Amino acid sequence: MSSQRLPTRAGELIDRSTSLSFTWNGRSFSGHEGDTIASALAAAGVEVFSRGMKYHRRRGILTADHWDPNLSVQVGDEPNVRAGSRRLVDGMQVSAQNAWPSLRWDLGTANQLVGRFLSAGFYYKTFMRPQFLWHNLYQRILRKFAPGGRVHWKTGTHGDYDKRYAHPDVLVAGGGPAGMAAALSAAEAGASVMLVEQEPELGGHLRWGGPDDLTVLADLREALYSTPGIEVLCDSIVTGRYDHNWVAVMQRSHPVVPERLIKARVGSLVVAPGLVERPYVFAGNDIPGVMLAGAVRRLINLWAVKPGSRAVVLSANAEGDAAVADLESAGVAVIAVLDARAGEDIVQVRGRGRVASVQTGDGRTLKADLLVTATGWSAPTSLLNMAGDRPVYDKVAARYFPQSLPDNVLATGGIEGDGSTAELAAHGRETGALAAQRALRLRHERRTQTARSVRPESTPPASVPDNRIPLRRSPHPECYRSTTHGLVDYSEDISSKDLIQAAGEGFDSIELMKRYTTVTMGPGQGKLETVNAAAVLAEVRALDLADIGTTVWRPPFSPVSLGALAGRIFEPVRRSALQDWHEANGATNLLAGQWVRPDHYGDPMAEATNVRENVGLIDVTPLGKLDLRGPDVANLLNLVYVNRWQKLEVGRVRYGAMVTEDGVVSDDGVTGRLADDHYLMTTTSSGAGAVWEMLEDWLQTYRPDWEVHVTPVTGGLTSINVAGPRSRDLLERLVEDVDLSADAFPYFSVRTGTVSGVQDCIIWRIGFTGELSYEIHVPSGYSLHVWESLVSSGSDLGVAPFGIEAQRILRLEKGHYIVGQDTDGLSKAPTAGLGGLVKLDKADTIGLPELRAAFERTDLPVLVGLQPDDPTIVPEEACQIVAAGSNEILGRVTSSRMSPTLERSICLAQVDPSLASAGTSVTVKLVDGRRITATVQEHHAHVDPEGARQRV
Amino acid sequence: MSRHGYKYSAGRLLRHGLTRDAWPRMWRRPERRDSYDVVIIGGGLHGLATAYYLAQNHGITNVAVVDKGYIGGGGSGRNTAIVRSNYLTPEGVAFYDRSLHLYNTMATDLNLNVMLSRRGHLTLAHTDSALRTMNWRAEVNKLLDIDSAVIGPAEVKRLTPSLDVSPDTRYPILGALYHPPGGIVRHDAVVWGYARAADHLGVHLLQETEVFDIICDGGDGPDGKGSGGRVTGVRTSYGDIGSPVVVNCTAGWASLISNMAGVPLAITTHPLQAAVTEPCKVFLPTVVVSGSLHVYVSQTDRGELVFGASVDPVGSYRVNGTLEFTEELAGHVLELMPGISKMRLMRQWSGLCDMTPDYSPIMGYTSVEGYLVDVGWGTYGFKAGPVAGETMAETIATGRAADLIAPFTIDRFTAGDLVGEKGAAAVGH
Amino acid sequence: MIVVPCPNCGPRNSSDLRNAGEVVARPDPATTSLTEWRSYLYLRENPAGWVTETWYCRSGCRRYFTIERNTSTNEIRESESS
Ligand SMILES: Cc1cc2nc3c(=O)[nH]c(=O)nc-3n(C[C@H](O)[C@H](O)[C@H](O)COP(=O)(O)OP(=O)(O)OC[C@H]3O[C@@H](n4cnc5c(N)ncnc54)[C@H](O)[C@@H]3O)c2cc1C
Ligand SMILES: [Zn+2]
């Protein structure tokens, strides 16, 4: 390998005073700052960068830019890096991806021998039999051949990524002459502008142009950086345009994070991505040394790399002619220029590992190591497609053009038409001005739309018509395929022959063809390949390209790392004000929805027993709490709960259950009346948000005449349940102004009072655990004080905290069901045993007609208390209840625990109504397959069904 | 050798390789007839499978499958092709299990390798209530002889080493429902297999033919549509086609078609999105689903990760996708597999899902004579395609609803007898 | 991320709001028939085009309001009934 670095070039990007060292497949190399990985390697004489996916043929530089399908490499732990655009960094470890054991000796080349049998879709036509071999053998082999790099899933971490929101009036995608001019004029018109360029520097094709181009570029760049209101982002790609001009930009070269996702709400999007040069289809078009004109121009002018020594050029346009000049200036012998405009052609390239000879259309064979093609461009219309456009093919210009764009998306530059640098810039300027005008109108309109924002002082900018002078469309020969067959898709190894075969088999629409052959489905997503594929199809079907259509471009425009899309992962948890105390006191946590809370403090059975015998404390803050005020609260409660609420007196609480409009039990809890117009509602922990929104919905859209104010206070009030026979004794030591005696403060009532010096605590007497118990709702700022006072004042009473697990045991002993556990998405009120609660004669209740219908039915499952006959067996929750002699399902265990109080297993279960009467013996199938018998109980409650313990 | 019934095999592949002879077409571009015995609207998997079984099992071959685009261009060509039968309700399990059986022998039945890969399907549980639902599903499954069990984190790690099963994550993996026969299949191949076989039996595949109206008479609504009427044909972009039987197999567009017959549906259409990464060397052996994180992932034989999620929260007929889908997706996937953050998302797309209130399909006869529906397939209809086709064909041929579809009648909504699949289907697909 | 105009808060990202679906009139539960009730519960027009729907300004002013949205294009306009 000899150095291919040329003497200094006028527009070169490399800084020759620097030397960056890196490795390529383990060998040391060096390059300069400004080099891409590919240019540094090419300068060092490297010619083969990868292997083809299917046949593992050697691949070299084709386009020398971001879209080069042959330049995907592994860099350290990063797979599929585009060596054609990624700038070299000191210390990079670069390796080839698609070769084993090495890029030089790749065993996959064996596939070349059987290539003729691996035609399009071959795998659909074989391996059908025997069935098991497909999965056990063939598929495994296929998976071994998967292309692409290696992801370090074992050692990788998410890393640091970031996101940013932006609101530019105008966002310009593409920093070539048209894009730069558009950004300038938009800013001059008063718009805030973001200019996004995918390369590390502005200029587009001007960068590798002649002295005039370089002068224009310098002037434009100078103007851009000195005009206020323009943010220039280089090494950044606009990856998507979504509804309402929500635009995604992936920013690289950020000083802090490797990649940053910018989400921009854009007034006007100006699409100026230039054009993508298209490969030519002919035999041998994937042999290293076949390059596009743009590739050699970039290599020579940007990185001072000599692309070969003897070149043949096939030129259909000025770019090809310019390439000839560049090649000559770089000392490459141009031995033949074939003019496609005059009908000249090439038909085949031969060579092993490097072009050796070129066969021309007129039958000559020329010795050369470089074949350069300039056969035209494809318009990268992705962003326009995402904006709803369906670009149309123009036969004369031999490429696609935008058809109809929404007002807030404008196109300029090469994607719009052809012109001199001056003409492109002029079109850009007009487009920028128009984009700014529209964006400023929109900004004005948004301001006026916002009821509470300060009205804009000015009048809206006038709407201006689109008077831009369109760019012309220069004629260009339609050069897609020579008379021979070659690759259409380099990343997928698909030839024109494969496509023709597919069309013959009935896959003769572009979408079906794509799916059958996988053409355009590789990492480039068809940037280089789509039009050639469509052209081959047009050829087979003897249609015009215009009648073939193309596949639909989808985001992202260029692949985006998962890390950058995720950004910083922000998944907060909610903690009660007491959570630190719990953790300091031995709690083992449990994640329950958004909340983290103590599952237990070491021994849940002991915690439960302590509640039955002494007194326990549990933090039930996640319980949803809604403060309701206003004269119509009772009406609201009457509407949303299945029971009746008009007669609830001040100082009393009541249990209520809710159903949805289709009659399914959705939430429950107690609600207390604190004052005439003031109630506190509690909901399930998981239902807190939904119930709140539901109340607002009914109040706003159904009964706006009702005066009720709903305030969620779930986190504002810390809820502490003090439960156990000695709970009253404990509270009497701390509560100052409430008479706690049984007569003065009976079961199911509420008082407001001072607890341990903290005023306005709401105390209600209810009993989820089945014991005498009080739930205290304390303003959260003071709750730690109250909790600690309870703990310290009750040491002689045996006070101890208990967690969720003990509470679950206790409530199950008591037979209280849990919505969503003992009921499910189909459970109606009768199933939950709400027969006594529901009032069907109300004028209105959510789900009333369904409630009525449900109580007419006799086939609904019934929730029952259940006890296994063997008291030592605790059937796992969700075990099925089955017919004794068969697998017919007759119900399921919804809750189960070992009861410390009864020292036996206890359950709640949903059963078929035929099994619901007390004393019925049922069969439970355990997880391990054993079948046991269990007996239906008279009550849901296993302990104290009369409720004597809680009424003391 | 006739064009029809051309058998694929390794031998054929060899012969074509040697002779370079052209392969025959998989299906024709047929001449349209003025009328058919059965017109099926929708050339997705359901429409094609229905046509195939009508011809294959019942000898009814004067059938047209009409599609406004190309075959498989709807959900059938956009889905993530997860097949499984570990549903929650016995009626669901029985139905999907039959479908898996049909998938098992499909490659030979249809003489096309559909690349069924029963690689194992894991539904992760991150909370104890999720674990309870998994147990419920596993227990129902076992009773119905479905290979399904709840496994712990260590076993999850053994099956899928790239998952982070440490207990201190925001969404710890407490266990998973493991369904060894679950897996993926090559969706396009399934569609083409049925298309080719149906065409071979004489069915007409009318592509690029849009249905604008359903012609009815005698119904209680305008133009003779609606309850009590009967169907006489369809109006298409190529003119009217007569038929006494019209079947709606249009998934995301089901409401639009059904409204043409005056039969409103309990359906809202929501986009469902999916995405795929650039290929990387294969490291993910199973299909992994997380309901709480609204994400599922599998790796194709080409090395791409295929991701899906739950439906977009806002109903629409738009299929251009959203950025927030990819952001949430990436965040959630990295919760499960923090090591893959340098993989790049290459393409996102979206399809339309016909969501019903109980996450179950609507199948069979309607109040309009001759108008049948096979819709409401939501996010899970691909795996059901074969059995839906088989049972719909039986229903049409015999004049009475096949047993397996009895729970899924259109009447269940007015009867208030919904199916209880919600818990199992939400992200499960 | 579409922009939804809240009558109070102005245009906002849809992630700040919740879509509550097509507006359907609720029959009077006192007089309705089950068939009518279940049509209200389950049957939807589900058009490909303009639909009147409810949104909830979840992270903003918490107002429920209706707008019209085109389900084929996501264009939004003021609803006559709001
Ligand atoms: C992203 C995504 C992922 C999914 N993942 C899975 C999965 O993993 N597993 C699973 O089981 N399911 C999955 N599904 C669901 C599954 O894809 C669908 O339920 C299934 O494909 C429906 O098949 P179908 O044949 O009924 O409808 P489709 O395949 O949608 O076919 C309907 C056809 O009707 C045609 N049509 C519509 N209107 C008209 C008209 N007026 N005239 C003529 N033709 C018309 C359309 O062009 C279309 O081809 C997923 C769906 C999506 C979108
Ligand atoms: Zn608001």
CSV table of N, CA, C and O in Angstrom, one decimal, chain A residues 570-611:
chain,number,residue,atom,x,y,z
A,570,PHE,N,-36.1,9.5,31.9
A,570,PHE,CA,-36.7,10.2,33.0
A,570,PHE,C,-38.0,9.4,33.4
A,570,PHE,O,-39.0,9.6,32.7
A,571,GLU,N,-37.9,8.5,34.3
A,571,GLU,CA,-39.1,7.8,34.7
A,571,GLU,C,-39.2,7.9,36.3
A,571,GLU,O,-38.7,7.1,37.0
A,572,PRO,N,-39.7,9.0,36.7
A,572,PRO,CA,-39.7,9.3,38.1
A,572,PRO,C,-40.6,8.4,38.9
A,572,PRO,O,-41.5,7.8,38.4
A,573,VAL,N,-40.3,8.2,40.2
A,573,VAL,CA,-41.2,7.5,41.1
A,573,VAL,C,-41.7,8.5,42.1
A,573,VAL,O,-41.1,9.5,42.4
A,574,ARG,N,-42.9,8.2,42.7
A,574,ARG,CA,-43.4,9.0,43.7
A,574,ARG,C,-43.1,8.4,45.1
A,574,ARG,O,-43.1,7.2,45.3
A,575,ARG,N,-42.7,9.3,46.0
A,575,ARG,CA,-42.4,8.8,47.4
A,575,ARG,C,-43.2,9.6,48.3
A,575,ARG,O,-43.4,10.9,48.2
A,576,SER,N,-43.7,9.0,49.4
A,576,SER,CA,-44.5,9.8,50.4
A,576,SER,C,-43.4,10.5,51.2
A,576,SER,O,-42.3,10.2,51.2
A,577,ALA,N,-43.9,11.4,52.0
A,577,ALA,CA,-43.0,12.2,52.8
A,577,ALA,C,-42.4,11.3,53.9
A,577,ALA,O,-41.4,11.7,54.6
A,578,LEU,N,-42.9,10.1,54.1
A,578,LEU,CA,-42.4,9.2,55.1
A,578,LEU,C,-41.4,8.2,54.6
A,578,LEU,O,-40.9,7.4,55.3
A,579,GLN,N,-41.2,8.2,53.3
A,579,GLN,CA,-40.5,7.1,52.7
A,579,GLN,C,-39.1,7.0,53.2
A,579,GLN,O,-38.5,5.9,53.4
A,580,ASP,N,-38.4,8.1,53.4
A,580,ASP,CA,-37.1,8.1,54.0
A,580,ASP,C,-37.1,7.4,55.4
A,580,ASP,O,-36.2,6.6,55.7
A,581,TRP,N,-38.1,7.7,56.1
A,581,TRP,CA,-38.2,7.0,57.5
A,581,TRP,C,-38.3,5.5,57.3
A,581,TRP,O,-37.6,4.7,57.9
A,582,HIS,N,-39.2,5.1,56.3
A,582,HIS,CA,-39.4,3.7,56.1
A,582,HIS,C,-38.0,3.0,55.8
A,582,HIS,O,-37.7,2.0,56.3
A,583,GLU,N,-37.3,3.7,54.9
A,583,GLU,CA,-36.1,3.1,54.4
A,583,GLU,C,-35.0,3.0,55.5
A,583,GLU,O,-34.3,2.1,55.6
A,584,ALA,N,-35.0,4.0,56.3
A,584,ALA,CA,-34.1,4.0,57.4
A,584,ALA,C,-34.5,3.0,58.5
A,584,ALA,O,-33.7,2.7,59.4
A,585,ASN,N,-35.7,2.5,58.5
A,585,ASN,CA,-36.2,1.6,59.5
A,585,ASN,C,-36.5,0.2,58.9
A,585,ASN,O,-37.4,-0.5,59.4
A,586,GLY,N,-35.7,-0.1,57.9
A,586,GLY,CA,-35.7,-1.5,57.5
A,586,GLY,C,-36.7,-1.9,56.5
A,586,GLY,O,-37.0,-3.1,56.3
A,587,ALA,N,-37.4,-1.0,55.9
A,587,ALA,CA,-38.4,-1.4,54.9
A,587,ALA,C,-37.8,-2.0,53.7
A,587,ALA,O,-36.8,-1.6,53.2
A,588,THR,N,-38.5,-3.0,53.2
A,588,THR,CA,-38.2,-3.6,51.9
A,588,THR,C,-39.2,-3.0,51.0
A,588,THR,O,-40.4,-3.1,51.2
A,589,ASN,N,-38.8,-2.4,49.9
A,589,ASN,CA,-39.7,-1.6,49.1
A,589,ASN,C,-40.4,-2.5,48.0
A,589,ASN,O,-40.0,-3.6,47.6
A,590,LEU,N,-41.5,-1.9,47.5
A,590,LEU,CA,-42.3,-2.5,46.4
A,590,LEU,C,-42.6,-1.3,45.5
A,590,LEU,O,-42.9,-0.2,45.9
A,591,LEU,N,-42.5,-1.6,44.2
A,591,LEU,CA,-43.0,-0.6,43.2
A,591,LEU,C,-44.4,-0.8,42.9
A,591,LEU,O,-44.8,-1.9,42.5
A,592,ALA,N,-45.3,0.1,43.2
A,592,ALA,CA,-46.7,-0.1,42.9
A,592,ALA,C,-47.1,1.1,42.0
A,592,ALA,O,-47.3,2.2,42.5
A,593,GLY,N,-47.3,0.9,40.7
A,593,GLY,CA,-47.6,2.0,39.8
A,593,GLY,C,-46.5,3.0,39.9
A,593,GLY,O,-45.3,2.7,39.8
A,594,GLN,N,-46.9,4.3,40.1
A,594,GLN,CA,-45.9,5.3,40.2
A,594,GLN,C,-45.2,5.3,41.5
A,594,GLN,O,-44.1,6.0,41.7
A,595,TRP,N,-45.7,4.6,42.5
A,595,TRP,CA,-45.2,4.8,43.9
A,595,TRP,C,-44.2,3.7,44.3
A,595,TRP,O,-44.3,2.6,43.9
A,596,VAL,N,-43.2,4.1,45.1
A,596,VAL,CA,-42.4,3.2,45.8
A,596,VAL,C,-42.9,3.2,47.2
A,596,VAL,O,-43.0,4.3,47.8
A,597,ARG,N,-43.1,2.1,47.8
A,597,ARG,CA,-43.6,2.0,49.2
A,597,ARG,C,-43.2,0.8,49.9
A,597,ARG,O,-42.8,-0.2,49.3
A,598,PRO,N,-43.3,0.7,51.2
A,598,PRO,CA,-42.8,-0.4,52.0
A,598,PRO,C,-43.7,-1.6,51.7
A,598,PRO,O,-44.9,-1.6,51.9
A,599,ASP,N,-43.0,-2.7,51.3
A,599,ASP,CA,-43.8,-4.0,51.2
A,599,ASP,C,-43.9,-4.6,52.6
A,599,ASP,O,-44.9,-5.0,53.1
A,600,HIS,N,-42.7,-4.5,53.3
A,600,HIS,CA,-42.7,-5.0,54.7
A,600,HIS,C,-41.5,-4.5,55.4
A,600,HIS,O,-40.6,-3.9,54.7
A,601,TYR,N,-41.4,-4.7,56.7
A,601,TYR,CA,-40.2,-4.3,57.5
A,601,TYR,C,-39.5,-5.5,58.0
A,601,TYR,O,-38.8,-5.5,59.0
A,602,GLY,N,-39.6,-6.6,57.3
A,602,GLY,CA,-38.9,-7.8,57.7
A,602,GLY,C,-39.7,-9.0,57.9
A,602,GLY,O,-39.4,-10.1,57.4
A,603,ASP,N,-40.8,-8.9,58.6
A,603,ASP,CA,-41.7,-10.1,58.9
A,603,ASP,C,-43.1,-9.7,58.8
A,603,ASP,O,-43.8,-9.3,59.8
A,604,PRO,N,-43.7,-9.8,57.6
A,604,PRO,CA,-45.1,-9.4,57.4
A,604,PRO,C,-46.1,-10.1,58.3
A,604,PRO,O,-47.1,-9.5,58.7
A,605,MET,N,-45.9,-11.4,58.5
A,605,MET,CA,-46.8,-12.1,59.3
A,605,MET,C,-46.8,-11.5,60.8
A,605,MET,O,-47.9,-11.3,61.3
A,606,ALA,N,-45.7,-11.2,61.3
A,606,ALA,CA,-45.6,-10.7,62.6
A,606,ALA,C,-46.2,-9.3,62.6
A,606,ALA,O,-46.9,-8.9,63.6
A,607,GLU,N,-46.0,-8.5,61.5
A,607,GLU,CA,-46.6,-7.2,61.5
A,607,GLU,C,-48.1,-7.3,61.5
A,607,GLU,O,-48.8,-6.5,62.2
A,608,ALA,N,-48.7,-8.3,60.8
A,608,ALA,CA,-50.1,-8.5,60.8
A,608,ALA,C,-50.6,-8.9,62.2
A,608,ALA,O,-51.6,-8.3,62.6
A,609,THR,N,-49.9,-9.8,62.8
A,609,THR,CA,-50.4,-10.2,64.1
A,609,THR,C,-50.3,-9.1,65.1
A,609,THR,O,-51.2,-8.9,65.9
A,610,ASN,N,-49.3,-8.2,65.0
A,610,ASN,CA,-49.2,-7.1,65.9
A,610,ASN,C,-50.4,-6.2,65.7
A,610,ASN,O,-50.9,-5.6,66.7
A,611,VAL,N,-50.9,-6.1,64.5
A,611,VAL,CA,-52.1,-5.2,64.3
A,611,VAL,C,-53.3,-5.9,65.0
A,611,VAL,O,-54.2,-5.2,65.6
